[in-house]
XYZ file of C-alpha atoms in Angstrom:
717
model
C 75.124 147.666 110.876
C 71.955 148.545 112.778
C 73.366 147.429 116.141
C 77.130 147.782 116.612
C 79.181 147.930 119.847
C 82.051 150.414 119.693
C 84.987 149.733 122.009
C 88.728 150.266 122.162
C 89.275 146.959 123.925
C 92.042 144.722 122.657
C 90.503 142.407 120.040
C 92.904 139.669 121.146
C 90.901 139.326 124.327
C 88.224 137.386 122.430
C 90.808 134.904 121.209
C 92.277 134.547 124.679
C 88.899 133.651 126.159
C 88.673 136.717 128.372
C 86.747 139.983 128.320
C 87.821 143.442 129.448
C 84.663 144.235 131.392
C 85.877 147.643 132.536
C 86.490 148.714 128.965
C 83.177 147.177 127.926
C 81.411 149.219 130.583
C 82.899 152.385 129.091
C 81.996 151.481 125.523
C 78.898 152.628 123.686
C 76.376 150.867 121.466
C 75.780 152.448 118.077
C 72.230 151.947 116.852
C 69.455 153.854 115.158
C 66.784 155.436 117.298
C 64.284 152.903 115.942
C 66.431 149.975 117.140
C 67.008 151.564 120.554
C 63.268 152.098 120.817
C 62.646 148.415 120.115
C 65.164 147.459 122.786
C 63.334 149.682 125.231
C 59.951 148.180 124.323
C 61.435 144.704 124.907
C 62.697 145.893 128.324
C 66.301 145.334 127.247
C 69.099 147.651 128.261
C 71.777 148.531 125.711
C 74.469 147.326 128.113
C 72.772 143.917 128.320
C 73.102 143.605 124.558
C 76.782 144.652 124.723
C 77.488 142.153 127.528
C 75.704 139.322 125.730
C 77.522 140.042 122.457
C 80.892 140.110 124.238
C 80.142 136.880 126.111
C 78.805 134.929 123.152
C 81.680 136.198 121.007
C 83.760 133.641 122.914
C 81.836 130.926 121.034
C 82.793 130.255 117.434
C 79.665 129.231 115.570
C 80.523 126.694 112.881
C 79.476 127.131 109.290
C 77.021 124.258 109.634
C 75.604 125.688 112.863
C 75.147 129.117 111.317
C 73.452 127.533 108.319
C 70.983 125.703 110.549
C 70.284 128.880 112.463
C 69.621 130.716 109.197
C 67.198 127.971 108.203
C 65.321 128.497 111.472
C 65.133 132.248 110.885
C 63.834 131.711 107.363
C 61.134 129.308 108.576
C 59.817 131.568 111.325
C 56.459 132.949 110.139
C 54.828 136.203 111.128
C 51.585 137.959 110.346
C 49.998 141.313 111.047
C 46.570 141.670 112.619
C 45.731 145.328 112.195
C 47.412 146.416 109.007
C 51.022 146.557 110.131
C 50.308 147.779 113.647
C 50.087 144.540 115.641
C 52.298 141.559 114.805
C 52.300 137.904 115.801
C 55.461 135.815 115.468
C 58.991 136.979 114.734
C 58.196 140.171 112.835
C 60.448 141.839 110.288
C 61.786 144.201 112.965
C 62.027 141.694 115.820
C 65.156 142.116 117.946
C 66.253 138.580 117.005
C 66.399 139.538 113.328
C 68.399 142.643 114.238
C 70.948 140.626 116.229
C 71.208 138.053 113.441
C 72.916 140.616 111.218
C 76.300 140.013 112.926
C 78.297 136.874 113.768
C 78.366 137.695 117.479
C 74.634 138.362 117.374
C 74.063 134.964 115.770
C 75.975 133.308 118.618
C 73.884 135.271 121.128
C 70.497 134.263 119.760
C 71.706 130.668 119.325
C 72.739 130.494 122.984
C 69.539 132.068 124.315
C 67.321 130.088 121.949
C 68.978 126.800 122.946
C 68.629 127.489 126.680
C 64.956 128.428 126.268
C 64.251 125.071 124.619
C 65.415 122.963 127.567
C 64.746 125.068 130.670
C 62.457 127.836 131.936
C 63.585 131.368 131.258
C 64.096 131.952 134.998
C 66.654 129.136 135.107
C 68.258 130.164 131.814
C 68.818 133.677 133.170
C 70.789 132.241 136.104
C 72.921 130.153 133.705
C 73.783 133.257 131.656
C 74.567 135.193 134.817
C 76.892 132.421 135.995
C 78.484 132.345 132.548
C 79.511 136.016 132.652
C 80.874 135.373 136.146
C 83.001 132.591 134.644
C 84.325 135.144 132.161
C 85.314 137.500 134.986
C 82.467 140.011 135.197
C 82.279 141.739 138.569
C 78.978 142.319 140.290
C 78.736 145.982 139.275
C 79.293 145.083 135.597
C 76.834 142.192 135.328
C 73.340 142.693 133.874
C 70.541 141.829 136.284
C 68.789 138.477 136.226
C 65.669 140.240 134.948
C 67.629 141.579 131.978
C 68.930 138.112 131.130
C 65.411 136.755 131.463
C 64.096 139.399 129.054
C 66.783 138.484 126.528
C 65.955 134.774 126.766
C 62.245 135.584 126.373
C 62.973 137.562 123.212
C 64.814 134.575 121.708
C 62.386 131.893 122.909
C 60.883 129.835 120.113
C 63.749 130.495 117.703
C 64.774 126.806 117.579
C 61.270 125.361 117.901
C 61.172 124.771 114.139
C 64.346 122.657 114.282
C 65.154 119.220 115.704
C 67.271 120.715 118.480
C 64.646 120.145 121.178
C 64.266 116.454 120.287
C 68.045 115.915 120.274
C 68.434 117.748 123.580
C 65.682 115.623 125.089
C 67.620 112.449 124.330
C 70.606 113.737 126.288
C 68.418 115.015 129.124
C 67.353 111.449 129.807
C 70.747 110.917 131.377
C 70.112 113.538 134.053
C 68.847 112.899 137.561
C 65.094 112.532 137.881
C 63.701 113.664 141.228
C 60.278 112.774 142.488
C 59.209 116.405 142.766
C 57.492 118.389 140.048
C 60.393 120.865 139.892
C 62.951 119.861 137.231
C 66.488 119.359 138.496
C 68.965 121.112 136.207
C 71.935 120.375 138.454
C 74.347 122.955 139.795
C 73.973 125.909 137.449
C 77.531 126.980 138.173
C 78.685 123.639 136.746
C 76.513 124.224 133.680
C 78.172 127.604 133.146
C 81.632 126.038 133.615
C 80.904 123.454 130.929
C 79.629 126.161 128.572
C 82.794 128.188 129.056
C 84.917 125.113 128.340
C 82.881 124.367 125.224
C 83.620 127.916 124.095
C 87.322 127.085 124.282
C 86.763 123.940 122.225
C 84.773 125.881 119.616
C 87.584 128.426 119.276
C 90.224 125.700 119.032
C 91.924 126.648 122.296
C 91.171 123.140 123.579
C 91.191 120.029 121.469
C 88.709 118.002 123.483
C 86.555 117.919 126.582
C 85.510 114.918 128.682
C 82.499 115.024 130.987
C 82.200 112.187 133.480
C 78.888 112.107 135.244
C 77.683 109.191 137.322
C 73.964 109.728 137.069
C 71.385 108.109 139.341
C 68.699 107.646 136.724
C 66.234 105.941 139.047
C 66.013 103.497 141.935
C 64.422 100.139 141.453
C 61.213 100.058 143.502
C 62.034 96.587 144.867
C 65.764 96.553 145.518
C 66.335 100.311 145.902
C 69.579 99.775 144.012
C 70.651 102.879 142.059
C 71.175 102.336 138.364
C 73.970 104.558 137.075
C 75.228 105.421 133.633
C 78.705 106.799 133.065
C 78.715 109.237 130.174
C 81.803 110.616 128.476
C 82.021 113.098 125.625
C 85.090 113.743 123.514
C 85.961 115.856 120.525
C 85.576 114.554 117.004
C 89.252 113.518 116.960
C 88.613 110.742 119.483
C 86.172 107.926 119.960
C 83.749 108.061 122.828
C 84.393 105.844 125.837
C 80.703 104.988 126.030
C 79.419 102.299 123.674
C 76.045 104.023 123.678
C 77.366 107.270 122.191
C 79.065 107.823 118.856
C 80.238 111.070 117.293
C 80.023 112.240 113.727
C 80.880 115.766 112.634
C 80.582 117.170 116.166
C 77.021 115.821 116.420
C 76.179 113.381 119.229
C 73.994 110.383 118.475
C 72.595 108.181 121.238
C 72.229 104.541 120.243
C 70.386 101.666 121.935
C 69.211 103.953 124.703
C 65.505 104.219 123.896
C 64.858 100.476 124.110
C 66.862 100.208 127.321
C 64.994 103.116 128.851
C 61.520 101.806 127.943
C 62.430 98.334 129.203
C 63.414 99.644 132.653
C 60.831 102.372 133.119
C 57.997 100.084 134.308
C 57.093 100.618 137.927
C 59.046 103.832 138.306
C 57.212 106.741 139.886
C 58.283 110.351 139.716
C 60.922 109.794 137.043
C 59.476 112.172 134.513
C 59.341 115.682 135.842
C 63.056 116.336 135.917
C 64.420 113.983 133.294
C 62.084 114.514 130.409
C 61.432 118.222 130.080
C 62.090 118.772 126.387
C 60.599 117.809 123.057
C 59.948 114.363 121.586
C 59.247 113.087 118.085
C 55.608 112.533 117.122
C 56.405 109.094 115.681
C 57.131 107.561 119.112
C 55.546 109.989 121.569
C 53.372 107.417 123.407
C 56.052 104.813 124.134
C 58.750 107.416 124.778
C 56.525 109.266 127.243
C 54.667 106.477 129.028
C 57.148 103.592 128.769
C 55.678 100.146 129.334
C 52.177 101.566 129.824
C 52.371 103.213 126.414
C 53.626 99.989 124.865
C 50.671 98.059 126.332
C 48.253 100.630 124.890
C 49.808 100.485 121.428
C 49.822 96.674 121.311
C 46.215 96.155 122.487
C 44.679 97.820 119.459
C 41.334 96.031 119.677
C 40.212 97.126 123.127
C 41.669 100.642 122.876
C 40.463 100.955 119.281
C 36.923 100.296 120.534
C 37.360 102.984 123.191
C 38.679 105.568 120.721
C 36.201 104.639 117.998
C 33.109 104.743 120.214
C 34.023 108.239 121.388
C 34.503 109.355 117.777
C 31.073 107.936 116.885
C 29.325 109.637 119.817
C 30.902 112.997 119.000
C 29.802 112.616 115.380
C 26.224 112.065 116.554
C 26.416 115.210 118.688
C 27.926 117.208 115.832
C 25.135 116.049 113.494
C 22.530 116.889 116.157
C 20.949 113.442 116.097
C 17.895 113.431 118.414
C 19.289 110.970 121.027
C 22.539 112.965 121.130
C 20.729 116.291 121.555
C 18.715 114.830 124.434
C 21.972 113.625 125.962
C 23.592 117.062 125.652
C 20.556 118.791 127.179
C 21.149 116.890 130.402
C 24.643 118.311 130.812
C 24.685 120.345 134.032
C 26.607 123.453 132.939
C 25.596 125.934 130.248
C 29.086 126.484 128.861
C 29.465 122.732 128.361
C 27.064 123.174 125.442
C 29.460 125.619 123.815
C 31.709 122.862 122.603
C 33.616 123.273 119.396
C 33.077 120.854 116.529
C 35.386 120.403 113.595
C 35.870 118.094 110.671
C 38.686 116.290 112.520
C 37.209 116.224 116.023
C 34.625 113.485 115.436
C 33.718 110.608 113.171
C 35.948 109.546 110.306
C 37.816 112.851 110.443
C 38.915 112.139 114.008
C 40.053 108.621 113.082
C 42.154 110.020 110.238
C 43.599 112.720 112.491
C 44.590 110.180 115.171
C 46.409 108.006 112.641
C 48.169 110.975 111.060
C 49.235 112.635 114.305
C 50.195 109.431 116.173
C 51.630 106.903 113.699
C 52.131 104.466 116.604
C 48.366 103.804 116.520
C 48.295 102.612 112.892
C 46.904 99.235 114.000
C 43.861 101.024 115.488
C 42.577 101.970 112.035
C 40.164 99.134 111.263
C 38.827 98.829 114.813
C 38.117 102.558 115.087
C 36.604 102.744 111.610
C 34.283 99.826 112.379
C 32.837 101.702 115.359
C 31.592 104.523 113.150
C 28.717 102.394 111.842
C 27.138 102.228 115.321
C 24.108 104.230 116.335
C 24.377 106.641 119.232
C 22.936 104.061 121.659
C 25.214 101.294 120.347
C 28.270 103.555 120.602
C 27.518 104.323 124.263
C 27.211 100.605 124.994
C 30.498 99.934 123.170
C 32.217 102.651 125.208
C 31.008 101.118 128.486
C 32.189 97.655 127.451
C 35.603 98.894 126.243
C 36.048 100.901 129.439
C 35.540 97.806 131.591
C 37.938 95.761 129.441
C 40.633 98.434 129.826
C 40.110 98.399 133.613
C 40.663 94.634 133.677
C 43.716 94.959 131.457
C 45.209 97.650 133.687
C 44.516 96.274 137.154
C 45.918 99.306 139.015
C 44.390 100.362 142.338
C 42.389 103.086 140.543
C 40.798 100.575 138.193
C 40.247 98.078 141.022
C 38.685 100.881 143.127
C 41.096 99.946 145.916
C 42.575 103.207 147.212
C 44.221 101.380 150.124
C 46.755 99.908 147.701
C 49.477 101.852 145.934
C 50.745 99.055 143.717
C 50.906 99.588 139.987
C 48.903 97.366 137.698
C 49.675 95.052 134.812
C 49.862 98.048 132.479
C 52.934 99.607 134.065
C 53.348 102.784 136.075
C 50.385 104.606 134.536
C 46.653 103.916 134.782
C 45.653 102.730 131.319
C 42.133 104.181 131.564
C 43.386 107.662 132.424
C 46.153 107.330 129.839
C 43.760 106.410 127.017
C 41.180 109.084 127.847
C 43.848 111.746 128.274
C 45.111 110.916 124.776
C 41.567 111.175 123.390
C 41.016 114.563 125.027
C 44.390 115.816 123.884
C 43.802 114.703 120.305
C 40.316 116.223 120.250
C 41.772 119.583 121.240
C 44.736 119.274 118.874
C 42.334 118.700 115.976
C 41.485 122.414 116.334
C 45.131 123.484 116.434
C 46.869 124.599 113.272
C 50.648 124.807 113.265
C 51.809 127.655 111.067
C 55.156 125.821 111.048
C 55.665 122.210 112.180
C 56.950 121.716 115.745
C 57.729 118.690 117.876
C 55.636 118.433 121.063
C 56.832 118.637 124.647
C 56.614 115.342 126.500
C 55.520 117.269 129.580
C 52.315 118.288 127.779
C 51.088 114.700 127.563
C 51.978 114.114 131.215
C 50.029 117.230 132.194
C 46.973 115.906 130.341
C 47.370 112.524 132.044
C 47.649 114.093 135.501
C 44.513 116.185 134.923
C 42.527 113.154 133.792
C 43.736 111.039 136.701
C 43.078 113.738 139.314
C 39.605 114.542 137.957
C 38.498 110.909 138.070
C 39.980 110.154 141.517
C 39.439 106.453 140.946
C 35.816 106.877 139.850
C 34.413 105.632 136.558
C 34.710 108.341 133.911
C 31.283 108.671 132.287
C 31.113 109.316 128.571
C 29.677 112.812 129.048
C 32.929 113.995 130.631
C 34.769 112.882 127.502
C 32.508 114.138 124.734
C 31.951 117.647 126.155
C 35.534 118.370 125.140
C 36.702 120.655 123.826
C 35.701 124.149 124.825
C 37.715 127.132 123.667
C 39.732 127.354 126.869
C 40.443 123.597 126.662
C 41.928 124.078 123.197
C 44.139 126.908 124.457
C 45.224 124.917 127.534
C 46.097 121.795 125.554
C 47.943 123.642 122.788
C 49.977 125.562 125.368
C 50.890 122.391 127.286
C 51.833 120.374 124.185
C 53.841 123.053 122.383
C 55.374 124.918 125.328
C 55.382 122.386 128.182
C 53.723 124.994 130.416
C 51.110 123.954 132.931
C 48.288 126.466 133.443
C 44.733 125.872 134.555
C 43.269 128.204 131.943
C 44.117 131.367 130.012
C 42.278 134.644 130.691
C 38.573 133.971 129.919
C 38.326 136.616 127.189
C 41.726 136.100 125.566
C 42.012 135.602 121.825
C 45.819 135.242 121.842
C 48.420 134.299 124.456
C 52.208 134.272 124.388
C 53.984 131.500 126.275
C 57.552 130.178 126.216
C 58.405 131.345 122.725
C 55.078 130.467 121.085
C 51.986 132.522 120.332
C 48.570 130.855 120.356
C 45.894 132.906 118.617
C 42.424 132.534 117.129
C 42.277 132.529 113.346
C 39.553 135.154 113.635
C 42.276 137.710 114.335
C 43.653 137.460 110.805
C 40.561 136.491 108.805
C 36.917 137.298 109.528
C 34.462 134.440 109.093
C 30.895 133.542 110.037
C 31.696 129.811 110.111
C 32.267 128.562 113.694
C 34.375 125.661 112.436
C 36.810 128.090 110.822
C 37.164 130.522 113.707
C 37.502 127.737 116.305
C 40.997 127.034 114.980
C 43.821 128.020 117.323
C 47.007 128.836 115.435
C 50.426 128.177 116.980
C 53.406 130.171 115.738
C 56.856 130.767 117.285
C 57.456 134.323 118.419
C 55.766 137.043 120.411
C 52.809 139.432 120.352
C 54.146 142.897 119.604
C 53.207 146.304 118.288
C 55.089 147.747 115.356
C 57.077 149.816 117.847
C 58.360 146.616 119.481
C 56.168 146.743 122.602
C 55.391 143.135 123.566
C 52.411 141.669 125.400
C 51.576 138.382 127.100
C 48.050 138.208 125.681
C 45.325 139.913 123.659
C 42.051 140.398 125.527
C 38.627 141.399 124.279
C 37.842 145.076 124.403
C 34.468 146.564 125.272
C 31.282 144.956 123.928
C 28.607 147.492 123.111
C 25.887 148.250 120.581
C 25.606 151.737 119.164
C 22.494 153.739 119.957
C 22.439 154.763 116.302
C 21.708 151.205 115.137
C 18.088 150.648 114.193
C 16.242 147.465 115.072
C 15.277 145.077 112.294
C 11.633 145.496 111.300
C 9.090 144.469 108.632
C 8.135 141.102 110.052
C 6.016 139.283 107.450
C 4.524 135.780 107.414
C 6.978 133.330 105.882
C 5.425 132.164 102.620
C 8.444 130.971 100.637
C 11.489 129.116 101.937
C 13.493 130.458 99.009
C 12.855 134.121 99.690
C 15.279 136.900 98.837
C 18.240 137.656 101.086
C 18.473 141.026 102.762
C 21.133 142.864 104.709
C 23.059 146.058 104.186
C 25.736 145.893 101.524
C 29.036 147.577 102.218
C 29.381 146.837 105.931
C 32.999 147.299 106.969
C 35.099 145.923 109.828
C 37.765 147.827 111.706
C 39.959 146.744 114.615
C 41.025 148.960 117.480
C 43.888 148.008 119.842
C 44.403 149.621 123.236
C 47.568 149.198 125.276
C 47.436 148.196 128.942
C 50.107 146.926 131.349
C 51.233 143.472 130.133
C 48.251 143.134 127.761
C 46.588 144.505 124.632
C 42.824 144.979 124.369
C 41.355 144.367 120.915
C 37.955 145.660 119.819
C 36.332 144.815 116.475
C 33.979 147.472 115.098
C 31.268 147.113 112.436
C 30.383 150.237 110.442
C 27.442 150.861 108.147
C 27.957 152.992 105.042
C 27.921 156.721 105.825
C 27.922 156.031 109.588
C 30.539 157.905 111.623
C 30.108 155.721 114.721
C 30.263 151.925 114.743
C 26.946 150.107 114.951
C 28.469 147.365 117.095
C 31.699 146.789 119.012
C 32.814 143.375 120.215
C 35.838 141.219 120.990
C 36.877 138.226 118.857
C 36.591 135.754 121.745
C 33.086 137.051 122.502
C 32.043 136.440 118.888
C 33.428 132.900 118.947
C 31.673 131.958 122.191
C 28.392 133.389 120.907
C 28.727 131.569 117.596
C 29.349 128.238 119.347
C 26.234 128.746 121.489
C 24.092 129.135 118.354
C 25.558 126.345 116.211
C 25.164 122.585 115.757
C 21.540 122.388 116.872
C 20.117 121.024 113.620
C 20.004 117.437 112.375
C 19.851 117.444 108.575
C 20.457 114.415 106.347
C 20.632 116.574 103.239
C 17.838 114.796 101.393
C 14.061 114.181 101.723
C 13.767 117.048 104.195
C 10.148 118.087 104.709
C 8.847 120.970 106.762
C 6.367 118.953 108.799
C 3.058 119.951 110.351
C 1.740 121.712 113.461
C 4.438 124.366 113.439
C 4.027 127.726 115.173
C 3.666 130.919 113.092
C 6.633 131.512 110.790
C 7.873 135.042 110.076
C 10.305 136.578 107.629
C 12.374 139.539 108.858
C 14.306 142.040 106.755
C 17.566 143.662 107.750
C 20.309 142.966 110.236
C 20.981 144.153 113.768
C 18.956 143.785 116.971
C 15.473 142.298 116.769
C 12.341 144.255 117.593
C 10.315 141.920 119.811
C 7.219 144.144 119.635
C 6.820 143.349 115.941
C 6.446 139.657 116.664
C 3.174 137.997 117.510
C 2.497 137.604 121.212
C 2.172 133.883 120.668
C 4.961 131.436 120.024
C 6.795 132.110 116.749
C 9.832 131.328 114.606
C 11.575 134.200 112.822
C 13.856 133.697 109.811
C 16.439 136.436 109.283
C 17.655 136.225 105.699
C 21.294 137.340 105.652
C 23.006 134.588 103.700
C 26.216 135.681 101.999
C 26.696 138.757 104.189
C 29.039 137.513 106.929
C 29.314 140.832 108.784
C 25.533 141.205 108.857
C 25.192 137.641 110.162
C 27.783 138.218 112.898
C 26.274 141.533 113.944
C 22.772 140.058 114.092
C 23.962 137.027 116.033
C 25.681 139.178 118.656
C 22.519 141.263 119.058
C 20.541 138.092 119.872
C 22.679 137.558 122.961
C 23.350 139.684 126.000
C 26.923 139.112 127.282
C 26.816 135.630 125.797
C 23.402 134.784 127.294
C 20.371 134.441 124.969
C 17.727 137.119 125.260
C 14.926 136.124 127.691
C 12.760 133.266 126.446
C 14.472 133.217 123.047
C 16.900 131.000 121.224
C 18.995 131.461 118.094
C 20.118 129.048 115.392
C 22.999 130.039 113.131
C 22.406 128.173 109.892
C 25.443 126.659 108.175
C 25.027 123.828 105.672
C 21.667 122.601 106.966
C 18.519 123.154 104.917
C 16.000 125.739 106.123
C 13.292 123.110 106.633
C 15.421 121.215 109.159
C 16.342 124.484 110.889
C 12.665 125.292 111.330
C 11.920 121.814 112.710
C 14.846 122.129 115.123
C 13.587 125.552 116.210
C 10.236 123.994 117.059
C 11.880 121.406 119.345
C 13.679 124.129 121.337
C 10.336 125.163 122.847
C 11.113 128.849 123.315
C 8.635 131.660 122.808
C 10.676 133.063 119.938
C 13.381 131.274 117.983
C 15.499 133.213 115.483
C 17.081 131.450 112.525
C 19.948 133.421 111.004
C 20.481 132.356 107.429
């Protein structure tokens, strides 16, 4: 065993449901120095592990439960970023995998993983502390709350690949739902008491347990009469007293509750924050989250299909750089709004397919949304305006009626249908850039967070199309993915982060594991259960960009020649190599990517992955190319051909207006290095612009460069 507690305590104590804490305090924990080092890096004390193993030893994990836990462990992915130095996920040496080598360790990670799924780690730490009190631990022999919190954090995400969160969410609907944003988990001492009693049932000391809980689910807004449900649980040997609960093989199934809940949810305010804090199935996420309002949206597929489809059409026009769309984007007030990510599933037919695949409830939207894709940019804007007004009339809430003096809900239920629909569009646009390394159910709270943001940003005002189509930026993708898959509400991650760890999940840019010069590829945000950790076990909350600098040893590109042939030869140094350097800092890691030329001791350029992504987005999707009958046109400024990669030499260019083609196709490191040199801290060099060519033809790139009306425009092939 790699991690084994040694004690002379009477083994019968575990069967009697008690623990000799004094003897436990005198015992030692046998482990290799490598394991003890990993505990230290995870900020876990050896005594905390001993106390948790002794406590969770009181629970007898069934053969079926252990099998399910093993399935979760087998599904948990992990990957290394820098060789085998920096890991994302549950790595091969993660403390969870060490604990899983013993039966008591399996019970420990199951307990901590289950608590992390349904409550914040701060609350879970209090539950564990109360549990050891129930088992007789005195104050001087109890681990601190911070230690319990660290243990829960280490196990967070373990059960995210299972259906546990969805099942737990069904039971959490019975709990009290306050009007505040702080979830009500009840008296945590009572929670610990129930857990201790369940331990007795699992060991066979007790045959059954009954929990009677008169729950005030909500108060009717008209009569103020509390609606209560009496819930009783019994062991498998007995039938439940509640007709809405049946038991099979120690698994609880709730029947007939979803329809009852949706039927009564209309008009209820503030019911969500406390009652619905866990995961929900994708198949019914809209109705299960938004009740009657969600049902109205799903049933009115024509009007909402027009709204969704027109947005998909407009985004497709922007992605294809159609002239009216480019003019529309140029009027956007903020520079970083232009750095929007575009993907195959974020606009057009790809977005329609993604919506239907991710939200099966909207299957009836298919033909309406698809029909909108034949519109021109102008027609799509007109369709959006018309659909928006129809949704306002359908909703009839005080936001849609522009009557802030009234607080009555509309015909669409407790939620504003306009804000609900647009929040779903924004969420889906961001999720189209998210890749799940292993499938997870979403948190209901994530959709409510998106709704609240949309509602608060509009403040009863008409939401213009530009505020919808500018989504998503990189930070929007991170924010949405974190809310949906962790239930956490944050305004934005650190501005230069390329990976963040939150509530048992890691969100990271694909650029960290695979270099690419395609902005569509590196815009993907991967979600994987686990943590960010060094090989030593040291964990971090995020990965930030390191220093951005260009080496003084790098020569500027020269040999500017008039462009005579569009099919000229490609240049660029062969054998460029990429290295990654990680630097530790308190709570964070700083990652620097370095490009080396052959026979160079020093890097020619250093940059962070997030910096590369932002720069690439600023230089992409500026060209409208139909792929056929593309002609160069007339009255173009002087065209130049430039050899080599790296920073440009502006003194080699004509003093007049010019377009410079930098031929680097097929050399992704040379293209990335050259692109970064065209920008200064993400801002284009003075009076210049850069186009990063992807699938567009060179003729269309040159014509697009002419419309940018800069003194010098660089086209990176």
